[in-house]
mmCIF file of C-alpha atoms in Angstrom:
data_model
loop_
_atom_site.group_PDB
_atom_site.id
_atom_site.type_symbol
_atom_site.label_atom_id
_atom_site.label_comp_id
_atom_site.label_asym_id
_atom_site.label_seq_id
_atom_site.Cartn_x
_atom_site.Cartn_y
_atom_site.Cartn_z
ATOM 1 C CA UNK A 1 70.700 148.053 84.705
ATOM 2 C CA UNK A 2 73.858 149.890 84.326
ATOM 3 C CA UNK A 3 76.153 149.712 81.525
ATOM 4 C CA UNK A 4 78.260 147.761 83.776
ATOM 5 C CA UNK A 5 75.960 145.177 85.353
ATOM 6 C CA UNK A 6 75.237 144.107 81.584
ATOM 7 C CA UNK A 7 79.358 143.984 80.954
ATOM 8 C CA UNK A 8 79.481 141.563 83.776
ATOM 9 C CA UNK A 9 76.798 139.422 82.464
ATOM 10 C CA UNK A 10 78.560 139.166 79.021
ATOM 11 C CA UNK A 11 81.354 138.409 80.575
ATOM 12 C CA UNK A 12 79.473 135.313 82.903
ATOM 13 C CA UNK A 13 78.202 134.408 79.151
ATOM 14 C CA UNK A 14 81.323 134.388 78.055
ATOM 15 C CA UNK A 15 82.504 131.986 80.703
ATOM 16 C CA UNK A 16 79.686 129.690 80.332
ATOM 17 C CA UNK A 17 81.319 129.156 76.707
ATOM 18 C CA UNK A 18 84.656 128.514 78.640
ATOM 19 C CA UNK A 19 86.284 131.840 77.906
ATOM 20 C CA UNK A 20 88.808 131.961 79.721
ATOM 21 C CA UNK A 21 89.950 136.039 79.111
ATOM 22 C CA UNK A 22 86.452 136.708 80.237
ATOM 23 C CA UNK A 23 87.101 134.765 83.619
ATOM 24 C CA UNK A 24 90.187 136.718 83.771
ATOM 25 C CA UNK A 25 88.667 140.303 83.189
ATOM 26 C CA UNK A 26 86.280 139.731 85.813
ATOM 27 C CA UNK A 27 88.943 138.489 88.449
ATOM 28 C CA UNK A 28 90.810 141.181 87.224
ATOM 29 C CA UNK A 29 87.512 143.449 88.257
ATOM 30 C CA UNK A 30 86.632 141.726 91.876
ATOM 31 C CA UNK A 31 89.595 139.625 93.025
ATOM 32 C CA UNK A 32 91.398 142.500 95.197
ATOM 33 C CA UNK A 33 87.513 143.205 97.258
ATOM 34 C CA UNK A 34 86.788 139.767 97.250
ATOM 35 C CA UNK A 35 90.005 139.096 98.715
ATOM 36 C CA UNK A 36 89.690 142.042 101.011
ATOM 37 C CA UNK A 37 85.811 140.705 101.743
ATOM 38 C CA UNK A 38 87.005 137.560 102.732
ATOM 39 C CA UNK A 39 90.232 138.586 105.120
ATOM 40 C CA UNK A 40 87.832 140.189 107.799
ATOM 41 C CA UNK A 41 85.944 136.814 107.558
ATOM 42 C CA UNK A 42 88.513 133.968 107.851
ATOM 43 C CA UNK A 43 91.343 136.347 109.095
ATOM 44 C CA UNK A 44 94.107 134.769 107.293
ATOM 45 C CA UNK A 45 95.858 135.806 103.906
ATOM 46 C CA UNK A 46 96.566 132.382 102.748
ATOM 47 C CA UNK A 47 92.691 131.503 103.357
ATOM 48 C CA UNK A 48 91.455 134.886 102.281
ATOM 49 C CA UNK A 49 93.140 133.961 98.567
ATOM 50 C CA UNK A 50 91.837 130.371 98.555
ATOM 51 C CA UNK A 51 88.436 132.038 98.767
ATOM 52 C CA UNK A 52 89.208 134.264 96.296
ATOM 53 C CA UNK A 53 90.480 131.465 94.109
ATOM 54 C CA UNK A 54 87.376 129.032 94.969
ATOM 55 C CA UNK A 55 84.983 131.923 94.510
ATOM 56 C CA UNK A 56 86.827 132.115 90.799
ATOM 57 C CA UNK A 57 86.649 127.996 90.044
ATOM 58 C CA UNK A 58 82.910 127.981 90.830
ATOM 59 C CA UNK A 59 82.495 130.778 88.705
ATOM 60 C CA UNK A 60 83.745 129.236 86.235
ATOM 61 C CA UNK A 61 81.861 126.113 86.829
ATOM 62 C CA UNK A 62 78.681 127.555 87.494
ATOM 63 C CA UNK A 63 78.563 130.980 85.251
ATOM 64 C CA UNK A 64 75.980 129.301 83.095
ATOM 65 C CA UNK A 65 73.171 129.223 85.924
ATOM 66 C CA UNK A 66 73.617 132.674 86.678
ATOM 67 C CA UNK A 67 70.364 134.755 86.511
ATOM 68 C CA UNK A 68 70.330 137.804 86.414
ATOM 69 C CA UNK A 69 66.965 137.937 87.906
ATOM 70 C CA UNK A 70 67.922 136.861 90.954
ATOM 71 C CA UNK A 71 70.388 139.713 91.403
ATOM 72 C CA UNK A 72 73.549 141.643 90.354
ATOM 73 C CA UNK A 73 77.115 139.710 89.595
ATOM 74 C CA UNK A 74 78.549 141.502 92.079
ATOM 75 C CA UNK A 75 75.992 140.297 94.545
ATOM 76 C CA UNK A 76 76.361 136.656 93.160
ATOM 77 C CA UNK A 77 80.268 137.339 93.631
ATOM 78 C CA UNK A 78 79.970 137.886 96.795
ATOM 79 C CA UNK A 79 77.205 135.248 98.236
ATOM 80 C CA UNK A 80 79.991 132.886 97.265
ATOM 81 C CA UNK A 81 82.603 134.572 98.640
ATOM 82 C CA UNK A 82 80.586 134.424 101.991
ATOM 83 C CA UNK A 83 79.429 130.995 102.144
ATOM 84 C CA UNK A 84 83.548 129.731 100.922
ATOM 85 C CA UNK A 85 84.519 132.231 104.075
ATOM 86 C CA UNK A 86 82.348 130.415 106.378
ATOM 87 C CA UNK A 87 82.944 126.697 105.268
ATOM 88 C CA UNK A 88 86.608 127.308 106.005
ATOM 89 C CA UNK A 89 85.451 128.658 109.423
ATOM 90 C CA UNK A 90 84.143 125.517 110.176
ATOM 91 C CA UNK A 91 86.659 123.590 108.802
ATOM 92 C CA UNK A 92 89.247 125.406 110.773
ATOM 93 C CA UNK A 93 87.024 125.044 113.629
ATOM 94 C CA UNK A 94 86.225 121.313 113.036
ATOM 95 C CA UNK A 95 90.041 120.607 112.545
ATOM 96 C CA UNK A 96 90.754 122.274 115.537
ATOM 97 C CA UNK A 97 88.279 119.673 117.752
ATOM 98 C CA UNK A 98 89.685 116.899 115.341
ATOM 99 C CA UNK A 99 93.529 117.768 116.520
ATOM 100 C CA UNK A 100 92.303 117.882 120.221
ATOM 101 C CA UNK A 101 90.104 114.479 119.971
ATOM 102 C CA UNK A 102 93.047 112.906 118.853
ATOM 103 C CA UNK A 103 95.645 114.296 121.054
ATOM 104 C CA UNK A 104 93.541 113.177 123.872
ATOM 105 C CA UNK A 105 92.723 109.919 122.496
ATOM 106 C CA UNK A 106 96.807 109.205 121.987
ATOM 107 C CA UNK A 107 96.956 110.108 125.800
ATOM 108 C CA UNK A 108 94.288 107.998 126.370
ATOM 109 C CA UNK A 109 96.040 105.207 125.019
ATOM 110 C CA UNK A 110 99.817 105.457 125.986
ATOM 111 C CA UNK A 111 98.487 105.330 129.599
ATOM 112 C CA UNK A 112 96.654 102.222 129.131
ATOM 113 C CA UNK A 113 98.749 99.271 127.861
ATOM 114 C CA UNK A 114 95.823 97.937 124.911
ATOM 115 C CA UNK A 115 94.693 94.294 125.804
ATOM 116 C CA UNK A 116 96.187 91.691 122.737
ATOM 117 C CA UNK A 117 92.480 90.680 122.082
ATOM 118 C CA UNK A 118 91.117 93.816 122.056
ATOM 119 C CA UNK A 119 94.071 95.297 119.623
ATOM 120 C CA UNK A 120 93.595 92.311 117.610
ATOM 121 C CA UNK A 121 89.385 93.015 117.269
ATOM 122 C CA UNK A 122 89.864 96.780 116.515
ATOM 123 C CA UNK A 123 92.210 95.748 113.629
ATOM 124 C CA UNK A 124 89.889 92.746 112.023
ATOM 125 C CA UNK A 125 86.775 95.347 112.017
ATOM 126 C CA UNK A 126 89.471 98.492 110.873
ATOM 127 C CA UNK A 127 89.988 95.648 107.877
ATOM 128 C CA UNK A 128 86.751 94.748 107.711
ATOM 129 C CA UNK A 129 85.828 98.277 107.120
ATOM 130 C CA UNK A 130 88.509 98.854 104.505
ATOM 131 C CA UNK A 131 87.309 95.637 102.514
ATOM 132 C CA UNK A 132 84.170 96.910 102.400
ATOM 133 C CA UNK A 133 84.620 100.807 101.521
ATOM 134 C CA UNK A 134 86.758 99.166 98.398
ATOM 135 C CA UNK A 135 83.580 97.363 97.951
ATOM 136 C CA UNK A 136 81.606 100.748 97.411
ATOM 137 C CA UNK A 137 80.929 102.907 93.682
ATOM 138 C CA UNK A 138 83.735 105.245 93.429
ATOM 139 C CA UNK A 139 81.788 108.038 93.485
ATOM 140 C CA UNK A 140 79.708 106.708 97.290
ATOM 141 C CA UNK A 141 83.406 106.310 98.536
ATOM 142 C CA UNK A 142 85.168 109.203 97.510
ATOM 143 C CA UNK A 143 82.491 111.165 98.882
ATOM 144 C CA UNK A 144 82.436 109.490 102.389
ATOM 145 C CA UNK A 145 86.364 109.336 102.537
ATOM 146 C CA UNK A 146 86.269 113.203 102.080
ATOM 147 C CA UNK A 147 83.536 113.307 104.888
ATOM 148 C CA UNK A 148 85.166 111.262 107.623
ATOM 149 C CA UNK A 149 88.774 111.162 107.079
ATOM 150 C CA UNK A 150 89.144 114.595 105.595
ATOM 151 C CA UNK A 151 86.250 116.113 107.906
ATOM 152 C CA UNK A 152 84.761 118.127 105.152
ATOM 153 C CA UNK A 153 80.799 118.969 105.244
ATOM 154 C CA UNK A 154 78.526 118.653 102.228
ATOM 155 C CA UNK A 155 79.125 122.025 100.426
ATOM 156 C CA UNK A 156 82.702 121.852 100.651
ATOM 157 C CA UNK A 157 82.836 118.106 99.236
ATOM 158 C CA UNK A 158 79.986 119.601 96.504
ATOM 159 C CA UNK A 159 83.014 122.537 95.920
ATOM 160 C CA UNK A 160 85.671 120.330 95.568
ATOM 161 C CA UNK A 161 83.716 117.557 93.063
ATOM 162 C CA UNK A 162 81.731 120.225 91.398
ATOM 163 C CA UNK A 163 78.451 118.600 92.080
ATOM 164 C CA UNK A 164 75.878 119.291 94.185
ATOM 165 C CA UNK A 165 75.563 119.488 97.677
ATOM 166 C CA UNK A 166 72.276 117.337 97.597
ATOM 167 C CA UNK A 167 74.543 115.258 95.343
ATOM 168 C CA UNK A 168 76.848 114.774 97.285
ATOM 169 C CA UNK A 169 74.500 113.826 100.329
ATOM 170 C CA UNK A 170 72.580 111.499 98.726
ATOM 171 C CA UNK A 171 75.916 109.371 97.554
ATOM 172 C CA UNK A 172 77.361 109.368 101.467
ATOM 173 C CA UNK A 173 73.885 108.400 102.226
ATOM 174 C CA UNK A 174 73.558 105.796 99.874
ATOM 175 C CA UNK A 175 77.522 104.479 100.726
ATOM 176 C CA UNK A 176 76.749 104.752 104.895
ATOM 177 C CA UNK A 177 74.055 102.239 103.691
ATOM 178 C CA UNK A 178 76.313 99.857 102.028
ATOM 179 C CA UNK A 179 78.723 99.998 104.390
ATOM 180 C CA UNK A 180 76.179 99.147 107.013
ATOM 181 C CA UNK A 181 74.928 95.826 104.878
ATOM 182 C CA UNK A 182 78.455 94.938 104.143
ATOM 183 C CA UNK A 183 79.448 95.354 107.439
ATOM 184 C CA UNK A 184 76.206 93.295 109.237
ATOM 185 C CA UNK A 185 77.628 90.326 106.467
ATOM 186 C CA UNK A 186 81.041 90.187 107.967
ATOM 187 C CA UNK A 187 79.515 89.952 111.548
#
């Protein structure tokens, strides 16, 4: 190990024990080729720093599971970096069909005049659904609020709450599954 690979992991110690100058000498160290890491992945400055700045809160979050067994900080660094790169990838690319869907589902409906019956049924269950999301642990509905209205998958949700991404599946899971018996009640 080089003299600087063991800096680094004194550094992630010091983190674990919520230092924060040690957070800062490291960003100091890797923000600029992080940054530069993620711009050829996402292509966009304003997404390249968010990376850079999520890659920095999980750090800090995280530094006290870091082995260095498993590999080098940079390395660590940089997995992150990666995986945050992609998951806005696929957010941009999810918002993108999101913004279509819905532009042609407004065109769908100014050129058909809704029947009163039907409008009324589509707001009872929209209520119905409401009523029984409120119904839901806070923790079941934040999770599948952040899933379906904000389209975000698993790890970014897990990113965002700071728990896990099996966590976080097993709560939307567990609220889908609520929703479902709340919903067959109302019926």
């Amino acid at each position: 190990m080089t003299a600087q690979s063991h800096e680094e992991i004194y550094l992630l110690g010091c983190i674990a024990r919520e230092d924060r100058r040690a957070l800062a000498q490291l960003y100091d160290r890797y923000a600029r080729v992080l940054f530069a890491f993620a711009l050829k992945i996402v292509a966009s400055r304003e997404e390249a720093e968010e990376v850079v700045l999520d890659v920095f809160e999980r750090v800090w979050k995280t530094a006290a599971s870091y082995d260095p067994k498993k590999g080098r900080v940079d390395t660590w660094l940089f997995t992150i970096a990666r995986s945050r790169s992609i998951d806005k990838l696929r957010a941009k690319k999810r918002q993108g069909k999101l913004a279509e869907a819905s532009e042609q589902n407004a065109q769908a409906e100014a050129s058909t005049s809704p029947e009163p019956l039907e409008d009324a049924m589509v707001r009872e269950r929209r209520q119905q659904v409401l009523e029984a999301l409120a119904k839901l642990p806070p923790e079941q509905r934040h999770a599948i609020e952040l899933a379906y209205y904000q389209g975000l998958s698993r790890n970014e949700i897990a990113a965002q709450t700071g728990h896990s991404a099996g966590t976080v599946a097993t709560r939307i899971r567990l609220g889908l599954n609520k929703l479902r018996q709340y919903l067959d009640e109302a019926r």
